[in-house]
Coordinates of C-alpha atoms and ligand atoms in Angstrom, one line a residue:
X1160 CA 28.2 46.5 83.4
X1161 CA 29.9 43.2 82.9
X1162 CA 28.5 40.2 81.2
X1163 CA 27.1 38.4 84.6
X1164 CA 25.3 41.5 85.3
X1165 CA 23.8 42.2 81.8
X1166 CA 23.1 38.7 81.7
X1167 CA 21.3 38.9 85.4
X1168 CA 19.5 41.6 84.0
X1169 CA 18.1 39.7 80.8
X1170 CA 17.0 37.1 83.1
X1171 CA 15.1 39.8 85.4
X1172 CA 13.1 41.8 82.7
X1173 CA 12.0 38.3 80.9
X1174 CA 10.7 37.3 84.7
X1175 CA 9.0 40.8 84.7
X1176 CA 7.4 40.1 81.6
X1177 CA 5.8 37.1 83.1
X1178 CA 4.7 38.7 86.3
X1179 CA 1.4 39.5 86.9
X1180 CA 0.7 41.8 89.9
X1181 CA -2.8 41.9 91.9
X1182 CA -4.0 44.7 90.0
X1183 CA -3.4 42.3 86.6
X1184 CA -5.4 39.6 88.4
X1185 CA -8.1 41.7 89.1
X1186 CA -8.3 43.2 85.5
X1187 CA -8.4 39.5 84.3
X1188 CA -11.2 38.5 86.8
X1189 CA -13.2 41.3 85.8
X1190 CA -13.1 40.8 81.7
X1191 CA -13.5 36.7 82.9
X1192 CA -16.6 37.9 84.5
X1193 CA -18.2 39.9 81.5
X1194 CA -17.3 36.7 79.4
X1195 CA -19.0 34.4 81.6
X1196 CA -22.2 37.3 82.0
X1197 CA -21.9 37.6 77.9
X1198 CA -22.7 33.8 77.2
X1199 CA -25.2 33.1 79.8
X1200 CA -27.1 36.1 77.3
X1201 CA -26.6 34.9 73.8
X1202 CA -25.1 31.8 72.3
X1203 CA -21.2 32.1 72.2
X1204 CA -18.6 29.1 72.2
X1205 CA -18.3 29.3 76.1
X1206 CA -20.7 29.4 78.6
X1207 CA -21.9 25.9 76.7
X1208 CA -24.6 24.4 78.7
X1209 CA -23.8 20.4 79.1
X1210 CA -27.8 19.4 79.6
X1211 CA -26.6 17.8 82.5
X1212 CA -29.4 19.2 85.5
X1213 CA -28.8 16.7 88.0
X1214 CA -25.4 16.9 90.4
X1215 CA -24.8 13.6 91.9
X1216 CA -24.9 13.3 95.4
X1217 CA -23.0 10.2 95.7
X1218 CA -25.9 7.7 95.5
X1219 CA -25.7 6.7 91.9
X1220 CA -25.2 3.2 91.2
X1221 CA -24.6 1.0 88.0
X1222 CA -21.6 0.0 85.7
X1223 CA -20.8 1.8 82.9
X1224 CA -17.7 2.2 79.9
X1225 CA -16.4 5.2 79.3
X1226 CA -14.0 6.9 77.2
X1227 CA -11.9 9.8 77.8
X1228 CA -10.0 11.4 75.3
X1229 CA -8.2 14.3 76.4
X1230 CA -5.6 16.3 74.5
X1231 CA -2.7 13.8 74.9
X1232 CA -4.4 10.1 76.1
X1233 CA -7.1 8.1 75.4
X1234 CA -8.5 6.3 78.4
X1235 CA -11.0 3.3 78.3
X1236 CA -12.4 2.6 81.8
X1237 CA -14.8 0.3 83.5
X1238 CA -16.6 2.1 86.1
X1239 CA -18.8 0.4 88.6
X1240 CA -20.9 3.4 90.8
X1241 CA -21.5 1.6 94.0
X1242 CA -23.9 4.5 95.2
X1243 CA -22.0 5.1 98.6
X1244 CA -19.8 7.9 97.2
X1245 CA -17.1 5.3 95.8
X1246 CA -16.5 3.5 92.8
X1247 CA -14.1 0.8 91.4
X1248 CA -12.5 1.1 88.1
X1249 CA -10.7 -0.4 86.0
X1250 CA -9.1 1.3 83.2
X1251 CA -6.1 1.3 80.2
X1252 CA -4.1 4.3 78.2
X1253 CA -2.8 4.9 75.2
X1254 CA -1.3 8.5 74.1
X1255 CA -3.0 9.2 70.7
X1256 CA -0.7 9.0 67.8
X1257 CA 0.2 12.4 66.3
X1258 CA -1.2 11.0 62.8
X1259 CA -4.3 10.4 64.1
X1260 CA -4.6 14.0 65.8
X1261 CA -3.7 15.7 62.5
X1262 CA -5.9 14.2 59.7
X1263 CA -7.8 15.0 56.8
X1264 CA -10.3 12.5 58.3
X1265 CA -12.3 11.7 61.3
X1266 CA -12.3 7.5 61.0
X1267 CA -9.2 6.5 61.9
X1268 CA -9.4 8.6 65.0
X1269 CA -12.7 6.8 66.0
X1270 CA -11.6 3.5 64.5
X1271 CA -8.4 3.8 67.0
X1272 CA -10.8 4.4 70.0
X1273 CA -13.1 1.8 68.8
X1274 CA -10.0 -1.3 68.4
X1275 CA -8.9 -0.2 72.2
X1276 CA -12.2 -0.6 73.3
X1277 CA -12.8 -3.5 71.6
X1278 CA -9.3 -5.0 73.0
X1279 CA -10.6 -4.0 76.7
X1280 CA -13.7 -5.7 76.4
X1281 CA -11.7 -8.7 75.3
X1282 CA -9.6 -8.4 78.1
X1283 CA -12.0 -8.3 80.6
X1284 CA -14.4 -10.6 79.4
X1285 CA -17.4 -8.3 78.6
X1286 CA -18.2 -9.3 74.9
X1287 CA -20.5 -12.2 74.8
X1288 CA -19.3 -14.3 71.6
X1289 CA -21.5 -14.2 68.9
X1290 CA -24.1 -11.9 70.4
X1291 CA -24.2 -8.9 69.0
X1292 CA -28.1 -9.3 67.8
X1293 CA -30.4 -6.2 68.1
X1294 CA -32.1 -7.1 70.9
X1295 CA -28.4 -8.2 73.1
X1296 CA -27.7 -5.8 75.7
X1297 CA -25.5 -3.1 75.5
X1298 CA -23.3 -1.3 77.9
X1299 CA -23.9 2.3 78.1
X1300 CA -20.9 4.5 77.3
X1301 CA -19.9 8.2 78.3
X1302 CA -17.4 9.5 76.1
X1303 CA -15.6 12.1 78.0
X1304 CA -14.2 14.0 74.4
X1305 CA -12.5 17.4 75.4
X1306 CA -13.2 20.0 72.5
X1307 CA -15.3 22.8 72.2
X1308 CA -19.0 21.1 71.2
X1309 CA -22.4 22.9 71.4
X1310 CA -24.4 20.3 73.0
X1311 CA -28.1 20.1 71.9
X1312 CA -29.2 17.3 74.7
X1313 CA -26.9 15.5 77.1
X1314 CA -26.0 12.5 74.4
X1315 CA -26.0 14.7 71.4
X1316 CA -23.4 17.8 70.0
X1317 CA -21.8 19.0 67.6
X1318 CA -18.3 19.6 67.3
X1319 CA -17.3 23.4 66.9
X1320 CA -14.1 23.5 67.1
X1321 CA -10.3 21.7 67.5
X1322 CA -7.6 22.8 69.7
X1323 CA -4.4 21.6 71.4
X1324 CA -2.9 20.8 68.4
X1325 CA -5.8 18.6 67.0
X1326 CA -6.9 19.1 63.6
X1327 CA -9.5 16.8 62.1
X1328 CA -11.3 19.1 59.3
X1329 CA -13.8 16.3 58.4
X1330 CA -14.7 16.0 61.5
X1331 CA -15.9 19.7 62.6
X1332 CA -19.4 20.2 62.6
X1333 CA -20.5 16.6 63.5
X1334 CA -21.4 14.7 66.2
X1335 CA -18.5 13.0 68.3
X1336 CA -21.1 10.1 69.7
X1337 CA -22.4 9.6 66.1
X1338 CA -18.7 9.1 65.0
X1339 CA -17.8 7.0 67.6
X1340 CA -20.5 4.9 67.7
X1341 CA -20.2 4.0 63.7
X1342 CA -16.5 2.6 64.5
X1343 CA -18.6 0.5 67.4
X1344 CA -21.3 -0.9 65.3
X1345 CA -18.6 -1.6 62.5
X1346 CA -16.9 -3.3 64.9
X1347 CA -20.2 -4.6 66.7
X1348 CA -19.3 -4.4 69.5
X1349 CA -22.5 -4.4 72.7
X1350 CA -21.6 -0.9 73.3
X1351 CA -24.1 2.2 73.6
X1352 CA -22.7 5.6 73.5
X1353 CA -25.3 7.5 75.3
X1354 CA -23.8 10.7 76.9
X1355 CA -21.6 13.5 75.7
X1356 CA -19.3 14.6 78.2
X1357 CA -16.6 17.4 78.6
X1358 CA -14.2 16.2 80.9
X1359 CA -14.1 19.5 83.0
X1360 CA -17.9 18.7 83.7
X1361 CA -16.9 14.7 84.2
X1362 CA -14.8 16.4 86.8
X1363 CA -17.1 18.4 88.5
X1364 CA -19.9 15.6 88.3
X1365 CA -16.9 12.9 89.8
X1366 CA -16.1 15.1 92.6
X1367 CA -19.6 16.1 93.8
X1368 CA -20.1 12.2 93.7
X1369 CA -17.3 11.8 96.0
X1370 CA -18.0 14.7 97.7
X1371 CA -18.2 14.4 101.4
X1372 CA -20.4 17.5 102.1
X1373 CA -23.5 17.7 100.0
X1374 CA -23.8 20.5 97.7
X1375 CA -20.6 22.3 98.3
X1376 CA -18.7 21.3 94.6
X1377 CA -19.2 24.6 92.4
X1378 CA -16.8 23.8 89.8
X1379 CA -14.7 21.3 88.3
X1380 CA -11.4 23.0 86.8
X1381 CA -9.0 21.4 84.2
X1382 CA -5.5 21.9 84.1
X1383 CA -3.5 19.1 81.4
X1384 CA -2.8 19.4 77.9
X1385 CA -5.2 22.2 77.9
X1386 CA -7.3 23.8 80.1
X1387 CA -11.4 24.6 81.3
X1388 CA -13.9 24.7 83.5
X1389 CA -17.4 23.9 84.1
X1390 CA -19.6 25.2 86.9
X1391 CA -23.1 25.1 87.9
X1392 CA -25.3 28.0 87.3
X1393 CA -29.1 28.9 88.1
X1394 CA -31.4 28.0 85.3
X1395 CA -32.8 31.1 85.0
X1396 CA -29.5 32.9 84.4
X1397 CA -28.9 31.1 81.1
X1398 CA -30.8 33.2 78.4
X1399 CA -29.1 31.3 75.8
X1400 CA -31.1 28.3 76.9
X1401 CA -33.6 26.9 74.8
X1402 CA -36.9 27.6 75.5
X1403 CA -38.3 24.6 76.3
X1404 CA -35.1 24.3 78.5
X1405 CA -35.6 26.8 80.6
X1406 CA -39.1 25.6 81.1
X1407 CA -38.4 22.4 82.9
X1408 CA -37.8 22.1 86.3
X1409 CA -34.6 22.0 86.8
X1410 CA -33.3 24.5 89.2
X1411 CA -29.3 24.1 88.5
X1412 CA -27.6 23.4 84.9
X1413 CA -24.2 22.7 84.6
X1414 CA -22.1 25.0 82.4
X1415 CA -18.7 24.5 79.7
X1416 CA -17.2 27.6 80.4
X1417 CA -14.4 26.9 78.1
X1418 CA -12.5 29.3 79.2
X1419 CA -9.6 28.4 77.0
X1420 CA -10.8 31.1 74.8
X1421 CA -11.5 33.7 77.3
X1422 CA -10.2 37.2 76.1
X1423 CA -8.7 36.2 72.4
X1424 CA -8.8 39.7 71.6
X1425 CA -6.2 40.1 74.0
X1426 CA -8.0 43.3 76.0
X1427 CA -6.0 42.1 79.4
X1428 CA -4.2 39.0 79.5
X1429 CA -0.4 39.3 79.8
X1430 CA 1.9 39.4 76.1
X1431 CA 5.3 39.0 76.1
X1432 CA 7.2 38.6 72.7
X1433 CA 7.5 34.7 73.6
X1434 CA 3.7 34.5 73.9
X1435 CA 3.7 36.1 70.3
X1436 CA 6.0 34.0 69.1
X1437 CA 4.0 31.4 69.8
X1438 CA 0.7 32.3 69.1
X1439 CA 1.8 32.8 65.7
X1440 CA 3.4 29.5 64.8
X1441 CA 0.6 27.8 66.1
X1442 CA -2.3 26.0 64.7
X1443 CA -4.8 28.5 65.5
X1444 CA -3.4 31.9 66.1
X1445 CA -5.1 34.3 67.9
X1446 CA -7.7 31.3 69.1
X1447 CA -7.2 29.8 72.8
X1448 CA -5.2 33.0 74.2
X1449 CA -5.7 31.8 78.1
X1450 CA -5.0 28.5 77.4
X1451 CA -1.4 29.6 75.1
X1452 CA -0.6 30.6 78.5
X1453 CA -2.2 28.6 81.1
X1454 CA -1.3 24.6 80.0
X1455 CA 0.6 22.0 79.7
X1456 CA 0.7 21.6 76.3
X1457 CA 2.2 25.2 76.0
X1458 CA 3.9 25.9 79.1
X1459 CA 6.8 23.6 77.5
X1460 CA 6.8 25.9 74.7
X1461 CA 7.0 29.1 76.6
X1462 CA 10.2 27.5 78.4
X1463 CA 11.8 26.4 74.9
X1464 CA 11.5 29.8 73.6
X1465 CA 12.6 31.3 76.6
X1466 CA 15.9 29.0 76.8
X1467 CA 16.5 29.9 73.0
X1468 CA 16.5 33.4 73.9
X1469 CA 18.9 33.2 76.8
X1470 CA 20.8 30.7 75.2
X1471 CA 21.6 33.5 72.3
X1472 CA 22.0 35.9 74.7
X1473 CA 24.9 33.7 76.1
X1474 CA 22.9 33.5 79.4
X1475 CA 24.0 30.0 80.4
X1476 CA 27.4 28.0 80.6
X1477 CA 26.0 25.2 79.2
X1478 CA 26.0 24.6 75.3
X1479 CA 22.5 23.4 73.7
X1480 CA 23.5 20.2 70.8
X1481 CA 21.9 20.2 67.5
X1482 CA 20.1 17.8 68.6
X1483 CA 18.7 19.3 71.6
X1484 CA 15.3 19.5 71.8
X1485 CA 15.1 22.9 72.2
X1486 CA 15.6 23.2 68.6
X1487 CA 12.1 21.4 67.4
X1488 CA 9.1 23.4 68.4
X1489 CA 7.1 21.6 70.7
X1490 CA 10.7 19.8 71.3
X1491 CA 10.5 20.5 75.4
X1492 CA 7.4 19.0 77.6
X1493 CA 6.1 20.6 80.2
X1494 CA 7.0 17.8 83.1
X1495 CA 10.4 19.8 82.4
X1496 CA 9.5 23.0 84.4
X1497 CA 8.2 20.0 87.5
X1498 CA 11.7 18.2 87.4
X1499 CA 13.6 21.9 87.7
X1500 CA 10.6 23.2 90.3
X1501 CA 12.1 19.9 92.3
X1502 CA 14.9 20.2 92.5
X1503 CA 15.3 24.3 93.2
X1504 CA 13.5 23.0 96.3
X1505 CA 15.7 20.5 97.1
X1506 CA 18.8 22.8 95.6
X1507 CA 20.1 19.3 94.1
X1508 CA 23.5 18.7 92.2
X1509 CA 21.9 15.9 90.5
X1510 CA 19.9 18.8 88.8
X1511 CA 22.6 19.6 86.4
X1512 CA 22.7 16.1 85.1
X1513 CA 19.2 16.3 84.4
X1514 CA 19.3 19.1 82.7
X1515 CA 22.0 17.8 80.2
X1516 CA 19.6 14.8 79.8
X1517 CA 16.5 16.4 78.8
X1518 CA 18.1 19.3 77.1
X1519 CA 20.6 17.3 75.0
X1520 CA 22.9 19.8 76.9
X1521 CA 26.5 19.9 78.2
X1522 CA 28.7 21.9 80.6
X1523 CA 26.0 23.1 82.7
X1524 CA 26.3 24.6 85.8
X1525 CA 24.4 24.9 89.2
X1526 CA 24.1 28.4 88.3
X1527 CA 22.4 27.2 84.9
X1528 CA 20.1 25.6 87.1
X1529 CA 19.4 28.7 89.2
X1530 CA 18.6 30.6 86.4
X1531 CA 16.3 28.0 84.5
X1532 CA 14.2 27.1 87.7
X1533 CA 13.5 30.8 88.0
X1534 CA 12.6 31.3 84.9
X1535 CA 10.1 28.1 84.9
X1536 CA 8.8 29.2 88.3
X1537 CA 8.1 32.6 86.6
X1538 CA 6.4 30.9 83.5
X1539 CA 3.9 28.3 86.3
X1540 CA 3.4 31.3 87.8
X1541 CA 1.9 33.0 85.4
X1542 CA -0.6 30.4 84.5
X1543 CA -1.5 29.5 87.8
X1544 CA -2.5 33.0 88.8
X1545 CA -4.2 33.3 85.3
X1546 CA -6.3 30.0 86.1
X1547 CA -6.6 31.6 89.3
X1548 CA -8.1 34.3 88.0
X1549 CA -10.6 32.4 86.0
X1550 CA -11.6 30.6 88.6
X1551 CA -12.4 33.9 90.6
X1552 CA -14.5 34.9 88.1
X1553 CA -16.8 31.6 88.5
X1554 CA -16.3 32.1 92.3
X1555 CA -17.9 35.5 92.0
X1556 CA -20.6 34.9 89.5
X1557 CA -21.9 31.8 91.7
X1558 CA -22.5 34.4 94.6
X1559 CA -21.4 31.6 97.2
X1560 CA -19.2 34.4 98.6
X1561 CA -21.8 36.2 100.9
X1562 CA -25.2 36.1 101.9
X1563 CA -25.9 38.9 100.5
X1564 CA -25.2 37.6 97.1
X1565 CA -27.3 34.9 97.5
X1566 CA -30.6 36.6 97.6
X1567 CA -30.2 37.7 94.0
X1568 CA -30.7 34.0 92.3
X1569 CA -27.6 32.2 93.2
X1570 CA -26.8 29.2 93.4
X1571 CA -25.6 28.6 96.8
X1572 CA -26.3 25.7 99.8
X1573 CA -28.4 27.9 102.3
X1574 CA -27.8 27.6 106.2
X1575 CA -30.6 26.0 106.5
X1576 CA -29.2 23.0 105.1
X1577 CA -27.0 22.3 108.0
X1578 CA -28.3 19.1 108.8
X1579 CA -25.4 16.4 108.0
X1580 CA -27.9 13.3 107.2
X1581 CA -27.5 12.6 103.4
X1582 CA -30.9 11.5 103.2
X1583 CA -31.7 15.1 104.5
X1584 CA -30.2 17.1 101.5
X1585 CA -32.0 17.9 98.4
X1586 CA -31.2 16.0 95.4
X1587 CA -30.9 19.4 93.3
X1588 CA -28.7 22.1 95.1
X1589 CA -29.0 25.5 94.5
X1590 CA -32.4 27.4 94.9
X1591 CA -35.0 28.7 92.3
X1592 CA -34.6 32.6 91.3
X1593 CA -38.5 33.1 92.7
X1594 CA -40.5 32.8 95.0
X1595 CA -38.8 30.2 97.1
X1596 CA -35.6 31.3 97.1
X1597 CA -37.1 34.7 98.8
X1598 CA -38.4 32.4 101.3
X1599 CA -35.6 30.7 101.7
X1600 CA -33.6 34.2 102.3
X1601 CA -36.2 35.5 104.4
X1602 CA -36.3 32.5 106.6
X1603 CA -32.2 32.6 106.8
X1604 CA -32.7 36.6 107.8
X1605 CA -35.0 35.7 110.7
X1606 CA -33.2 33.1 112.2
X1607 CA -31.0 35.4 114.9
X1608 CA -27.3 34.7 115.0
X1609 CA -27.7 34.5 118.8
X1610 CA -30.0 31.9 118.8
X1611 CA -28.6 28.6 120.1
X1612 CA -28.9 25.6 118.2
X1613 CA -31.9 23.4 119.1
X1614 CA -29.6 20.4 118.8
X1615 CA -27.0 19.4 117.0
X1616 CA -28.1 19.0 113.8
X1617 CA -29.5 22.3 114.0
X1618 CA -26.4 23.9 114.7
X1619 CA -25.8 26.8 111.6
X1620 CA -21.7 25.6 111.2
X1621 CA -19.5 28.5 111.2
X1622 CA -18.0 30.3 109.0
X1623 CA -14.9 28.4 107.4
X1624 CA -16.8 25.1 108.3
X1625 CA -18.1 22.8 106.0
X1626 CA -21.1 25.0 105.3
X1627 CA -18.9 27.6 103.5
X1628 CA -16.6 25.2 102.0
X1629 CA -16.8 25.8 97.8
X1630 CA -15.7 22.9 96.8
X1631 CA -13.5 23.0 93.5
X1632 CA -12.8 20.0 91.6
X1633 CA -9.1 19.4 89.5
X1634 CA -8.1 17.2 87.0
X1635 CA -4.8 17.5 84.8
X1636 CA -1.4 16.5 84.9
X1637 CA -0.2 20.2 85.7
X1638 CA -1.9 21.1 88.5
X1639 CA -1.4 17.6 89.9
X1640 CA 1.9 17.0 89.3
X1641 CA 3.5 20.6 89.4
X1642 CA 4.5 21.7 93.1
X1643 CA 2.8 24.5 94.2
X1644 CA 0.4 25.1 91.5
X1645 CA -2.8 25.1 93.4
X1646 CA -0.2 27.7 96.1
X1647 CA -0.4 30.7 93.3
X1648 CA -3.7 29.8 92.1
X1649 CA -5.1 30.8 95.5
X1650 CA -2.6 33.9 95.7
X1651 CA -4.7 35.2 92.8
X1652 CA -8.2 34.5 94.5
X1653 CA -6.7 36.4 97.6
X1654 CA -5.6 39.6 95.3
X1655 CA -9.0 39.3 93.9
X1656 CA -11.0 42.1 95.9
X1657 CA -14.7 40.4 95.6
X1658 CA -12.8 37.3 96.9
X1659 CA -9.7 38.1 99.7
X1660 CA -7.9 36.3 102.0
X1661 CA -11.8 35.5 103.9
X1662 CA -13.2 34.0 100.4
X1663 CA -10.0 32.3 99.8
X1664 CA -10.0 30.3 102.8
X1665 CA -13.3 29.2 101.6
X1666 CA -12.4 27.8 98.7
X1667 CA -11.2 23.8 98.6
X1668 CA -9.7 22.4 95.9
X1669 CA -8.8 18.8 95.7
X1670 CA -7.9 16.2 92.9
X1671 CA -11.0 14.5 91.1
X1672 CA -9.2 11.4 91.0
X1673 CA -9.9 9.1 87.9
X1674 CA -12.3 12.5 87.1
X1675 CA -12.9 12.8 83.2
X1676 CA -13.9 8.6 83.3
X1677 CA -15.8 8.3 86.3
X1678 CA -17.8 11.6 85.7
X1679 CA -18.4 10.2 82.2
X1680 CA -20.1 7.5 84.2
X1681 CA -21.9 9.8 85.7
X1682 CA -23.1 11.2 82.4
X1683 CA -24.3 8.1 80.9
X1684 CA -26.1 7.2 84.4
X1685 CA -27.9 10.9 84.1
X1686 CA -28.4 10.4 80.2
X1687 CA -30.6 7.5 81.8
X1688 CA -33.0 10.1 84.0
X1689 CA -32.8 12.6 81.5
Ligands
LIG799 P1 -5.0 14.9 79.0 O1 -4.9 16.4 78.8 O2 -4.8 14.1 77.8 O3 -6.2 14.5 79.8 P2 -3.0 15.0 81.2 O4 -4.0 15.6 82.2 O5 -2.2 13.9 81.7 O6 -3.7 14.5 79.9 O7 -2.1 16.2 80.7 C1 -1.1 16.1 79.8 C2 -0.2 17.3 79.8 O8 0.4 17.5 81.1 C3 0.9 17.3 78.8 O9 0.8 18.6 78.2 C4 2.1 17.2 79.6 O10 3.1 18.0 79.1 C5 1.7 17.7 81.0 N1 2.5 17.0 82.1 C6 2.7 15.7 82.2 N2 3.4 15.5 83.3 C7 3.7 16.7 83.9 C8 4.5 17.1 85.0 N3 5.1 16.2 85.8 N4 4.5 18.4 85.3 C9 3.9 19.3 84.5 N5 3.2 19.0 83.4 C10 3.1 17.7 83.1
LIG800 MG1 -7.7 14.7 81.0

């Protein structure tokens, strides 16, 4: 065999490695699905309910602050809810410094968050001088925070754990509104932090508020530095639930999947000696296993060790400098595999330039360029269809897939609910597990398919109309910003048997724009009805 071909070779069994076939996808969905079943049962770090029991349905008004900090920015918005499905806002971002992320102690984190928000309120004008008496009025606050925190009430929780490259020790096993707000008050600032919010829930909430079609968001998805999901789920499904909790009357709760975590004993997700590698040079090896191979902040990583490999191998013309950025861990971000998913598309010669730019690289080739945008494609790939996978699982367990399914305590829109009037819809979606939702299904039974509609109105839409639609919220730099993400995300739903190419074309998924600090609005203005 002669070098090209050994080396073509190489290149082939490393995009093996990454390839996941339909019967992997299914495997995945299935152990997702267990996961999901296990903590709706007993209290586990997923499955974490958010307290959060109404769903906007765009009619929320009020101005609120918010703050999202997510794995890599900090955000500070004003949002004003203008209760007709849109909103104005108005907000700044700073990337967290790495000392602050990594830190014996929690203050200067908080105090960080507290000066920007203190600079914005300048800015805009929202800090009445001198008036920061007891009785002055404060603006109510959601802070969108995006680590694993049991929640005990919708403006209360405690954190668990840290991830993404985040380690904070003093700060585990307190609250992050109690922190935050002690870097206000020191600052006094007229600011109320009154709702706890994960931004893949602030997603889903932010998307249902936009929503055009009432009641059709199921889940909000997360796909940046790291990567979750929330969803909403019946009431009486959650076992874990308090109680007293599961007394109220609250047919739907929204769930924190964090499915991050899902399958850390590594029973069926994908291993390849890169994902190895860099489980064990991480902060938390053998913690976050979907999310080593689903996100941003590790997709970059993947692709360094995957150069490094090839590049020893002699795989490429070019020649990596010492000071190439392959050489520092962490040294390669994942916009990288975007720029070289690009251009493969638009087979540019101004590809090899970049390349030499970003990798500190020289003497590349077109070829060199072939070869790295197949082996990022194969690395996206991966994680799509694994987030793809995930999100089958929530698919499956919401049994909005059939009628059928919904008889047995679902949450699902029923047909019933056809008409398109706003003021029509039920403020809760989703149906109880008793006696009404029996009705409900009975009523849905009786109504024969060949009946004509009395009107309009009345008309049952078809299947594939907006009735079926599951709506699916996104957030994240990745799955916005990498072409053709959302493309093998819904390859995996169609592999997925429960699912197919009929429950695929169900599914919509569109951008939560501004999600994680408008849908920490929406926390703070349902911390209010709460
Ligand atoms: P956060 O997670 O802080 O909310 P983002 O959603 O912006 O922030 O996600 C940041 C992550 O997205 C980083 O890991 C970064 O590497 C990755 N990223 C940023 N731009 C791109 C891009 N063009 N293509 C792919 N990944 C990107
Ligand atoms: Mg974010």
């Amino acid at each position: 065999m002669s070098s090209h071909d050994n080396h073509q070779s190489l290149v082939h069994d490393i995009l093996q490695q990454f390839d996941i076939d339909s019967d992997d996808v299914s495997k995945v969905t299935q152990r997702f699905l267990r996961q999901l079943q296990e903590g709706l049962d007993h209290p586990r770090p997923w499955q974490l309910p958010s307290y959060v029991y109404h769903v906007p349905d765009g009619s929320e008004k009020g101005t609120f602050l918010a703050v999202d900090l997510g794995g890599t920015n900090c955000r500070i918005c004003l949002v004003d809810l203008l209760g007709n499905s849109t909103y104005n806002v108005t907000q700044t971002k700073q990337t967290v410094p790495e000392h602050l992320r990594i830190n014996p102690r929690y203050q200067p984190l908080f105090s960080f968050i507290a000066k920007a928000l203190r600079e914005f309120l300048d800015r805009h004008k929202l800090r009445p001088e001198n008036d920061c008496s007891a009785g002055a009025r404060r603006i109510p606050l959601g802070f969108t925070f995006s680590f694993t925190c049991e929640q005990t009430s919708i403006s209360k929780g405690t954190l668990i754990q840290w991830d993404k490259g985040w380690d904070i020790p003093e700060a585990l096993g307190k609250d992050p509104c109690a922190m935050l707000q002690e870097s206000i008050d020191e600052m006094e600032l007229p600011v109320q932090v009154s709702a706890l919010a994960n931004d893949s829930v602030g997603t889903l909430l932010s998307r249902a508020y936009t929503s055009q079609e009432q009641g059709s968001t199921l889940a909000g998805v997360i796909i940046g530095t790291g990567t979750n999901a929330a969803y909403i789920e019946k009431v009486c499904n959650v076992q874990r639930l308090p109680r007293p909790e599961r007394k109220r009357t609250h047919d739907s709760i929204v769930l924190n999947t964090e499915w991050g975590c899902f399958d850390d004993d590594l029973e069926v997700l994908p291993i390849t000696s890169f994902d190895r590698a860099l489980d064990a040079s991480s902060i938390n090896p053998r913690q976050q296993q979907l999310e080593k191979r689903v996100s941003g902040m590790y997709l970059g990583e993947l692709m360094r060790l995957v150069i490094l490999h090839c590049h020893e191998q002699g795989v490429f013309n070019m020649i990596l400098g010492e000071e190439s950025p392959c050489n520092r861990p962490y040294g390669l971000d994942s916009s990288f595999l975007s720029l070289l998913a690009k251009d493969k598309a638009a087979e540019s010669l101004g590809v090899a330039s970049a390349i030499e730019r970003v990798l500190s690289a020289q003497g590349s080739t077109l070829r060199d360029a072939r070869v790295l945008a197949q082996l990022a494609d194969g690395i996206v790939r991966r994680s799509a269809r694994l987030a793809g996978s995930a999100l089958g699982a929530i698919i499956i367990q919401s049994g909005r897939l059939s009628d059928t399914q919904s008889e047995k305590g679902t949450v699902q829109v029923t047909s019933l609910q056809t008409h398109r009037h706003r003021s029509q819809r039920p403020k809760h979606f989703g149906r109880g597990c008793g006696l009404l939702s029996r009705i409900v299904g009975w009523l849905k039974r009786s109504i024969p398919s060949s009946t004509g509609p009395r009107n309009v109105e009345d008309k049952p839409l078809s299947r594939g109309s907006e009735q079926d639609i599951i709506d699916i919220g996104v957030d994240g730099s990745l799955i916005q910003l990498y072409p053709g993400f959302e493309a093998h995300m819904r390859s995996a739903l169609r592999d997925i048997q429960e699912i197919g190419p009929d429950g695929e074309r169900k599914v919509r998924m569109g951008l939560a724009k501004d999600g994680s600090g408008v849908g920490a609005a929406l926390m703070a203005n349902a911390a209010k009805l709460s």
